[in-house]
N, C-alpha and C. Protein backbone atom coordinates (compact mmCIF):
# COMPACT_ATOMS: atom_id res chain seq x y z
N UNK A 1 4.05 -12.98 9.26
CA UNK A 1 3.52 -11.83 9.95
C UNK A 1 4.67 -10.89 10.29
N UNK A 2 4.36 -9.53 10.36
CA UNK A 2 5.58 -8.71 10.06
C UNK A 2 5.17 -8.19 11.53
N UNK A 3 6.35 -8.27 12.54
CA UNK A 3 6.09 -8.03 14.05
C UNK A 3 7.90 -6.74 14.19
N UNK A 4 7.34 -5.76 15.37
CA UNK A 4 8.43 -5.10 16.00
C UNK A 4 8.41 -3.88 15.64
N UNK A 5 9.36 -3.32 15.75
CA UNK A 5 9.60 -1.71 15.20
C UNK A 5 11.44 -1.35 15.40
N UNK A 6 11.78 -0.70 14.30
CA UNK A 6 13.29 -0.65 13.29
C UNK A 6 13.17 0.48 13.05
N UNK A 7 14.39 0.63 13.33
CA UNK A 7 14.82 2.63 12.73
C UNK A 7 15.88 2.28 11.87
N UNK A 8 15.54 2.35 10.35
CA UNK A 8 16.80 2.17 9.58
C UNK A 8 16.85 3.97 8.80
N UNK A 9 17.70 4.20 8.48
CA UNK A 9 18.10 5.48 7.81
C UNK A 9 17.89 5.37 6.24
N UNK A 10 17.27 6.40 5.47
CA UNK A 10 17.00 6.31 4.45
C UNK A 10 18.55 6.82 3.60
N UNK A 11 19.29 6.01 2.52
CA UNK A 11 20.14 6.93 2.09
C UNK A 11 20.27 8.20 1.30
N UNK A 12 21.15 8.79 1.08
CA UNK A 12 21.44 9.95 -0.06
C UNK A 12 20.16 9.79 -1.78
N UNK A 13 20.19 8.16 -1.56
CA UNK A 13 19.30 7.72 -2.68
C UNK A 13 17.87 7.20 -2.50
N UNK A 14 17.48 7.69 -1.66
CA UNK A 14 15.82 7.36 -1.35
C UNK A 14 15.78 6.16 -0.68
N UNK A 15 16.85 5.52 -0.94
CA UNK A 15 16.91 3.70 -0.35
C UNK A 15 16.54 3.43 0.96
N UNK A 16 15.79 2.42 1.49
CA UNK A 16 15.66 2.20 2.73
C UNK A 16 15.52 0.59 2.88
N UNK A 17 17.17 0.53 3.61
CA UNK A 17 17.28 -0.93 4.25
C UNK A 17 16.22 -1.64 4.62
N UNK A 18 15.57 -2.82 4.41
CA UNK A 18 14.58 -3.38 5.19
C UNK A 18 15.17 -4.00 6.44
N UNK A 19 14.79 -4.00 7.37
CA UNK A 19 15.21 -4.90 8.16
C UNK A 19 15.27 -6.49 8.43
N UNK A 20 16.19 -6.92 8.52
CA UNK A 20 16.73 -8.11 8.10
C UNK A 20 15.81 -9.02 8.30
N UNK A 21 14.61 -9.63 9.12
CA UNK A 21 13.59 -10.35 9.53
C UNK A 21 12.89 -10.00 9.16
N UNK A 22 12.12 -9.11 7.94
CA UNK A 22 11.47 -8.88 6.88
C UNK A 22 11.91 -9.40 5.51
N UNK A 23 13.20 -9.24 5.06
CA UNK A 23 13.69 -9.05 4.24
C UNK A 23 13.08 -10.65 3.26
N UNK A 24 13.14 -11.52 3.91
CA UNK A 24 13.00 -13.11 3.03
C UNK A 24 11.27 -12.75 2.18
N UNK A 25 10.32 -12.32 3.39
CA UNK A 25 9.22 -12.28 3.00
C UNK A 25 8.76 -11.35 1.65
N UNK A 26 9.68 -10.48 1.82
CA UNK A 26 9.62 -9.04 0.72
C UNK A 26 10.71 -9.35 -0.54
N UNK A 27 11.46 -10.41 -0.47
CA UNK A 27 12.22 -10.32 -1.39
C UNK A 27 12.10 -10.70 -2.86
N UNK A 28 10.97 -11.60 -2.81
CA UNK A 28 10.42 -11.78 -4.23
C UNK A 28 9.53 -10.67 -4.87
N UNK A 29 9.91 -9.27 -4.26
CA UNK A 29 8.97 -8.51 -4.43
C UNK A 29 7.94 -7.72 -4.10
N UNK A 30 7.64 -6.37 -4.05
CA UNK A 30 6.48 -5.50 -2.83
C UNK A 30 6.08 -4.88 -3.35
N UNK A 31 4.92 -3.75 -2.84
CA UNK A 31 4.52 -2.95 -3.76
C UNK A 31 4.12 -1.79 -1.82
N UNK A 32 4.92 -0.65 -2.35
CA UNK A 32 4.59 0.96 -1.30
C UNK A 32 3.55 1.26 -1.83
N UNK A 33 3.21 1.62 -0.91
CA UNK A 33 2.02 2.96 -0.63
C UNK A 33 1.65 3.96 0.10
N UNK A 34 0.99 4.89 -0.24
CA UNK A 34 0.27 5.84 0.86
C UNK A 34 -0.62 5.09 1.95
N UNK A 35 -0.39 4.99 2.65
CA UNK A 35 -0.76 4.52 3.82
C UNK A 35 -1.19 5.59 4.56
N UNK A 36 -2.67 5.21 5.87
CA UNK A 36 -3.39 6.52 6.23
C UNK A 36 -2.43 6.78 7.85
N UNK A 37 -2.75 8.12 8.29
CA UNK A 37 -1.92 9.14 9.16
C UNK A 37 -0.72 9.52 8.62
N UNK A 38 -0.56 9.86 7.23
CA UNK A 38 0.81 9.69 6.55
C UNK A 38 1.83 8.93 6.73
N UNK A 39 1.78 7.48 7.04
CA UNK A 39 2.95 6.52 6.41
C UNK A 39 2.91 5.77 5.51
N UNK A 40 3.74 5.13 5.05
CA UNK A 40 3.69 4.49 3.86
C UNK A 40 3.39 2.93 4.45
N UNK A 41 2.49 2.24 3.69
CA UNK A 41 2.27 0.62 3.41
C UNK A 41 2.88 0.56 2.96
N UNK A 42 3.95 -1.11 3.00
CA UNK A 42 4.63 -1.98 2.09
C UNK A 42 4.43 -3.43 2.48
N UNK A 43 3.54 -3.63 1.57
CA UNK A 43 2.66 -5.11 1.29
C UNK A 43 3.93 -5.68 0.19
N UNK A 44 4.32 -7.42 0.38
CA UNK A 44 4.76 -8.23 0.01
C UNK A 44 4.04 -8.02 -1.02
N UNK A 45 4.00 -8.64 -2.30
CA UNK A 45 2.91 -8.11 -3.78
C UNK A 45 1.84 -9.68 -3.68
N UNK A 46 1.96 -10.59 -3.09
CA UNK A 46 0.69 -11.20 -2.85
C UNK A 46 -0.27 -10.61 -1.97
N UNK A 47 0.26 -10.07 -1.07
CA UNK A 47 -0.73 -9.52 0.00
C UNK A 47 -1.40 -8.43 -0.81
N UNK A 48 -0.77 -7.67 -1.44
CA UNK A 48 -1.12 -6.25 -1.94
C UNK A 48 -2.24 -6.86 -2.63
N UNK A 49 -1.71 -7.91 -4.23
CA UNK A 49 -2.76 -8.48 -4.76
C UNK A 49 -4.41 -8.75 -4.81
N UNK A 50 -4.08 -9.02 -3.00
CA UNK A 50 -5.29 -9.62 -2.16
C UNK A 50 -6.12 -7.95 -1.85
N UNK A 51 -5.44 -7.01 -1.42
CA UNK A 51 -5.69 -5.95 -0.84
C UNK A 51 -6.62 -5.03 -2.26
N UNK A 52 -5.53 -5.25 -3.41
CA UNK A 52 -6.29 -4.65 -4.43
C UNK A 52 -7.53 -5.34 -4.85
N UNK A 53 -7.52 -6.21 -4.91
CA UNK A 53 -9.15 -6.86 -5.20
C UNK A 53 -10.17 -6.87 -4.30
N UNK A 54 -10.04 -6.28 -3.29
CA UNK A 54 -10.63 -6.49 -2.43
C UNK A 54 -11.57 -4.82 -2.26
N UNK A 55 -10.44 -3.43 -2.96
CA UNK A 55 -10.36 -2.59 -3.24
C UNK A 55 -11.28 -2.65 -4.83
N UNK A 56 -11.17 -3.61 -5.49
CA UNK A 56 -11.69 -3.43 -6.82
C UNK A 56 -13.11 -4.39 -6.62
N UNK A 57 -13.37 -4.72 -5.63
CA UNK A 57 -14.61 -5.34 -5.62
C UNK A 57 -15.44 -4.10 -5.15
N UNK A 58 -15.41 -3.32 -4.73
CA UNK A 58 -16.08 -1.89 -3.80
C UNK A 58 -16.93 -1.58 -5.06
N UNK A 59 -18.09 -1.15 -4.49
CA UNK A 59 -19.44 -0.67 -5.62
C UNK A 59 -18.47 0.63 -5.72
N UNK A 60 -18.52 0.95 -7.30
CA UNK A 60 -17.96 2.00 -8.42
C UNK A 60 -18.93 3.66 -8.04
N UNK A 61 -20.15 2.88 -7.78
CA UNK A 61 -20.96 4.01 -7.45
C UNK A 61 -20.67 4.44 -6.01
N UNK A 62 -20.21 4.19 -5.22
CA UNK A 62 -19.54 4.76 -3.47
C UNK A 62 -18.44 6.06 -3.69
N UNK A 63 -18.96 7.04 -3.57
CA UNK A 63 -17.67 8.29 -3.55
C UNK A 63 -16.66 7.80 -2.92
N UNK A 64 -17.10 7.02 -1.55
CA UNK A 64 -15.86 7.21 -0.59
C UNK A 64 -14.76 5.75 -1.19
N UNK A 65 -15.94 5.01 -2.04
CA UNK A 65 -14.93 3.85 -1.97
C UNK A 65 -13.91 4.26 -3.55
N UNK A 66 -14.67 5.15 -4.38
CA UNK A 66 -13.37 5.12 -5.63
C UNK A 66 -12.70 6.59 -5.07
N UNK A 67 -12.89 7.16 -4.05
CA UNK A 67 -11.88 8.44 -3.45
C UNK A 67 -10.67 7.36 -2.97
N UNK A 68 -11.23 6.83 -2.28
CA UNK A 68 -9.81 5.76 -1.70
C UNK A 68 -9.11 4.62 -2.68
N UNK A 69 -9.79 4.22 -3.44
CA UNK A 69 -8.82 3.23 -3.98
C UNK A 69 -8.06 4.44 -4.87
N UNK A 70 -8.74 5.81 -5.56
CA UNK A 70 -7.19 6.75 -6.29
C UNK A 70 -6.25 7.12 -5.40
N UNK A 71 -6.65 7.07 -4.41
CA UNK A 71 -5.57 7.95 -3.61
C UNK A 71 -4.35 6.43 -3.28
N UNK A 72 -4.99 5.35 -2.89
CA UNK A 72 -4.14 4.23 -2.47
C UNK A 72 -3.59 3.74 -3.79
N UNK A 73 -3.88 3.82 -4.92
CA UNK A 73 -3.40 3.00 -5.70
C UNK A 73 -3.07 3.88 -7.22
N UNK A 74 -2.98 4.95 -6.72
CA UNK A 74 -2.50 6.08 -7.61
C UNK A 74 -0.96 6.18 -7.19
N UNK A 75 -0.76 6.07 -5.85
CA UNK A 75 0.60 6.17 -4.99
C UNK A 75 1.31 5.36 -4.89
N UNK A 76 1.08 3.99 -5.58
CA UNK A 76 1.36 2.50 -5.52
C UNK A 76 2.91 2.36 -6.40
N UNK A 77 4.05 1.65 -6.13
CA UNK A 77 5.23 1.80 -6.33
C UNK A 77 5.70 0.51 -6.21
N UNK A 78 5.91 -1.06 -7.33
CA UNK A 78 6.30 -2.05 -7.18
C UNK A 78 7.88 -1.95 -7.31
N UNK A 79 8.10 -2.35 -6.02
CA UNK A 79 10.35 -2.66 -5.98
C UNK A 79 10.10 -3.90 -5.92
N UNK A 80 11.45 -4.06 -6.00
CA UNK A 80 11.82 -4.94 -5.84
C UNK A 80 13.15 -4.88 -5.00
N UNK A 81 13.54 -5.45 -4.05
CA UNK A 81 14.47 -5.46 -2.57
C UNK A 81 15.90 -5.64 -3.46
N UNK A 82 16.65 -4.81 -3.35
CA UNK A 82 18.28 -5.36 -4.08
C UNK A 82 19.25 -6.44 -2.97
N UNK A 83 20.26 -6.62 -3.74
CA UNK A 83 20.99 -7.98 -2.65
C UNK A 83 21.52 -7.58 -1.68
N UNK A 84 21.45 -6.26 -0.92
CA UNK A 84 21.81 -5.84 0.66
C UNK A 84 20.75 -5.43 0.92
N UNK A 85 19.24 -5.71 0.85
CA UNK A 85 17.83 -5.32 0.89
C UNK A 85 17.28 -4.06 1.35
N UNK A 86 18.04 -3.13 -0.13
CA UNK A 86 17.76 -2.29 0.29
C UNK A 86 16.20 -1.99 -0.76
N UNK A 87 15.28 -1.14 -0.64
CA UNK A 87 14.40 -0.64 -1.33
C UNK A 87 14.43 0.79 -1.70
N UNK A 88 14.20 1.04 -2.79
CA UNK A 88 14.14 2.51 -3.21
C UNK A 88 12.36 2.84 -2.82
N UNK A 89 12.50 3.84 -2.06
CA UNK A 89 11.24 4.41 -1.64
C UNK A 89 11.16 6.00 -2.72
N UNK A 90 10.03 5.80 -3.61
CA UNK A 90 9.78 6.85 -4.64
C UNK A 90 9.80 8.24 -3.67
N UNK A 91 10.18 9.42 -4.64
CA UNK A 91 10.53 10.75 -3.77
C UNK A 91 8.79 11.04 -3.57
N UNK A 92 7.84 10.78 -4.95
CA UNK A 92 6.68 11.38 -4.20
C UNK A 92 6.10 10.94 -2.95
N UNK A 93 6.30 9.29 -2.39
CA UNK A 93 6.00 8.83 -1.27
C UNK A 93 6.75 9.43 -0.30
N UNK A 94 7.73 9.49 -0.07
CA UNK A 94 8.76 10.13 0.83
C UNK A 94 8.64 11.36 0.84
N UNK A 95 8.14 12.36 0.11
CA UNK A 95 7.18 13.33 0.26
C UNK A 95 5.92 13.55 0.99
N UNK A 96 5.27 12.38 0.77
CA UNK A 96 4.02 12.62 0.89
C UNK A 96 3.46 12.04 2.98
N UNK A 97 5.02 11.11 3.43
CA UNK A 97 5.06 10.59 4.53
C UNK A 97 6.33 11.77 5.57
N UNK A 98 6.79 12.45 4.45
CA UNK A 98 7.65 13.78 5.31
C UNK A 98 8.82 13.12 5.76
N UNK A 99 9.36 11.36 5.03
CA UNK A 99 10.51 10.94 5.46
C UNK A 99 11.83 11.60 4.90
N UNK A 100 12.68 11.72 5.95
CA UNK A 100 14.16 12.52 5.92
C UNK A 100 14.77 11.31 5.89
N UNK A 101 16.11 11.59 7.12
CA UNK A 101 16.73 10.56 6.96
C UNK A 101 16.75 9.45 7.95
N UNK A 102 15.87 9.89 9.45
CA UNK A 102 15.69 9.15 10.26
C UNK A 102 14.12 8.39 10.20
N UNK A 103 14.05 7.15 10.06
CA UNK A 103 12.54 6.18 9.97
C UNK A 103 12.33 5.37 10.87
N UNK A 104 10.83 4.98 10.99
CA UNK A 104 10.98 4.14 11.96
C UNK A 104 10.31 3.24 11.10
N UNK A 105 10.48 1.80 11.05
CA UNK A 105 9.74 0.90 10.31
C UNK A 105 9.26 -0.37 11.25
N UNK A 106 7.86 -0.38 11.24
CA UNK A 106 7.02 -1.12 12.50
C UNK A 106 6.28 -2.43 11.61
N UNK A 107 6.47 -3.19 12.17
CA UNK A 107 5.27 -4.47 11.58
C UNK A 107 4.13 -4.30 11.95
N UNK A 108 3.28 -4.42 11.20
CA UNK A 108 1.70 -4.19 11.48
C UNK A 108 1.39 -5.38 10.68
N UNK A 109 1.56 -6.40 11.07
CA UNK A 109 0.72 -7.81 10.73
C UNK A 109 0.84 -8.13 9.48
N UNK A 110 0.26 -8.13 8.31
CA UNK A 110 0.18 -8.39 6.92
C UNK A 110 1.27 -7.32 6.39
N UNK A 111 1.21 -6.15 7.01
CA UNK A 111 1.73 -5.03 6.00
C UNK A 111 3.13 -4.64 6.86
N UNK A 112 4.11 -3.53 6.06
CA UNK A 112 4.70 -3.10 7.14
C UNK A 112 4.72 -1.42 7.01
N UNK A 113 4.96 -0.93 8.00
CA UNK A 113 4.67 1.00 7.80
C UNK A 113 5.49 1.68 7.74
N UNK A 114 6.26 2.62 7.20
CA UNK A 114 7.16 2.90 7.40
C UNK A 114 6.97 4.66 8.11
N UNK A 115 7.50 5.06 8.86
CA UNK A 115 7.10 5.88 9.18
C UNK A 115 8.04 7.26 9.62
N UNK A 116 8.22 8.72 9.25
CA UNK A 116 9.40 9.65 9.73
C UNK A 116 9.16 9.37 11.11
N UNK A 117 10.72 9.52 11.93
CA UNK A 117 10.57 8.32 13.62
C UNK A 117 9.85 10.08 14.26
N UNK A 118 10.62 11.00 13.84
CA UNK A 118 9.38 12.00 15.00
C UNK A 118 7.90 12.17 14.56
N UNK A 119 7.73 12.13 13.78
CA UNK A 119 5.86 11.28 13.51
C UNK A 119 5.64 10.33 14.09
N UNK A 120 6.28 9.57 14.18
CA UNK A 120 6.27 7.48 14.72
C UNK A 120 5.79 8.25 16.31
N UNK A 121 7.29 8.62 16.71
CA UNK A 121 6.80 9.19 18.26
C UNK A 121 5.51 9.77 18.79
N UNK A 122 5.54 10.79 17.77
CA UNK A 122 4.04 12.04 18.21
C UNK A 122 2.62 11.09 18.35
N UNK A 123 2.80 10.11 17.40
CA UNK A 123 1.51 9.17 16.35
C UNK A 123 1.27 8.37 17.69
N UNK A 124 2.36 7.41 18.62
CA UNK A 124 2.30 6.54 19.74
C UNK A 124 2.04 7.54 20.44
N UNK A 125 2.61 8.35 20.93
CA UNK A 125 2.16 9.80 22.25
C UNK A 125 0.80 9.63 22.20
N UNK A 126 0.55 10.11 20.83
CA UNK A 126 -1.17 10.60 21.31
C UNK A 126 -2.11 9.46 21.39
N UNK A 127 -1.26 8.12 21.10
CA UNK A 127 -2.39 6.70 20.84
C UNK A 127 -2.24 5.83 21.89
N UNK A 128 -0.86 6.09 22.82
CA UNK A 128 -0.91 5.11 23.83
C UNK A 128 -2.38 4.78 24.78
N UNK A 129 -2.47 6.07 25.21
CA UNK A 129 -3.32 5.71 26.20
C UNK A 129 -4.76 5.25 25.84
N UNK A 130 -5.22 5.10 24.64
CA UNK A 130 -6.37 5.04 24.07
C UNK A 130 -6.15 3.55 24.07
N UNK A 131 -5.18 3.20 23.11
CA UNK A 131 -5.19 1.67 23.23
C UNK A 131 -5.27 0.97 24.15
N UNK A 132 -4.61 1.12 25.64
CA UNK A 132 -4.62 0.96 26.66
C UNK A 132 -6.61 0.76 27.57
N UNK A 133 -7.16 1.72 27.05
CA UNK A 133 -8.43 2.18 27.43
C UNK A 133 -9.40 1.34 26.76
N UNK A 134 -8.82 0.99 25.19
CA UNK A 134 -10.35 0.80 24.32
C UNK A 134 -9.93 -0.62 23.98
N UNK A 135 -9.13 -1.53 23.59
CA UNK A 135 -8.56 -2.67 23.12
C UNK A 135 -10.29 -3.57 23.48
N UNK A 136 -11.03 -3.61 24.61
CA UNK A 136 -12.39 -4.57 23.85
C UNK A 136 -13.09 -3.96 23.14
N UNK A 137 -13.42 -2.32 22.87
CA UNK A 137 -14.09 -1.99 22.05
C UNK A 137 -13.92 -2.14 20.99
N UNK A 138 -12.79 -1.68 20.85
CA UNK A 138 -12.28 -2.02 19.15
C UNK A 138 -12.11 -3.06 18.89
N UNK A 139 -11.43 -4.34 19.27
CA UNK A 139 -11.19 -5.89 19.19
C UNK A 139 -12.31 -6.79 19.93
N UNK A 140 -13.22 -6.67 20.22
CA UNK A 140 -14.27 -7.48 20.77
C UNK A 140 -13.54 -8.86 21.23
N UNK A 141 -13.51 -9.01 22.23
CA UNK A 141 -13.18 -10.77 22.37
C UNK A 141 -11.46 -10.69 22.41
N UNK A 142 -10.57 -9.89 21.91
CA UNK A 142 -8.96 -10.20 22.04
C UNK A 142 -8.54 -10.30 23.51
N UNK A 143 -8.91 -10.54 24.22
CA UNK A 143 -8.27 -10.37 25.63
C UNK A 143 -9.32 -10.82 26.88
């Protein structure tokens, strides 16, 4: 399970360090994505695996369900982690998430997000207090 939140710097070369307590899980391999509020997913490539079939089971006839699997898996980018774990994050993703050179990279359970850190900020600003407010509505039973 991918837990915390990391500000690593993207380099001159798109690269972005994983952080070191990720790194074992991701190292045989990952696959980026467009991820929704503009950050990027980076699923380990079993998880993704799981994620895409799960995506390819969706009735063909649902607008909303083949709008989303092009957009998620049109954007899809398999690395592989080099031996100082770093990852090359593709320029159209890093485009498409508005990352420079400052990131924030958060565990979100199965996946991890990577996110530009003044988006990261604005994104928690406007979500703290909701979570705070709604956590049984949305999670029934967590607490």
């Amino acid at each position: 399970m991918f837990l915390g939140t990391h500000t690593p710097r993207l380099d001159d070369k798109g690269r972005l360090f994983l952080p070191a307590k990720f790194r074992d899980r991701l190292a045989g391999g990952l696959v980026v994505t467009r991820g929704q509020e503009r950050c990027l997913y980076v699923f380990p490539m079993d998880e993704f695996v799981r994620v895409a079939e799960s995506i390819r089971q969706a009735p063909v006839t649902s607008k909303a369900a083949r709008d989303y699997a092009r957009v998620f898996l049109s954007g899809a980018s398999d690395e592989i982690p080099d031996k100082q774990g770093r990852v090359t994050i593709p320029a159209t993703l890093r485009e498409y998430a508005g990352l420079s050179r400052d990131c924030t990279v958060i565990g979100a359970g199965a996946r991890v997000e990577v996110w530009d850190s003044t988006a990261w900020a604005t994104y928690l600003e406007g979500t703290e207090q909701a979570f705070a407010e709604q956590a049984e509505e949305v999670i029934p039973g967590l607490l």
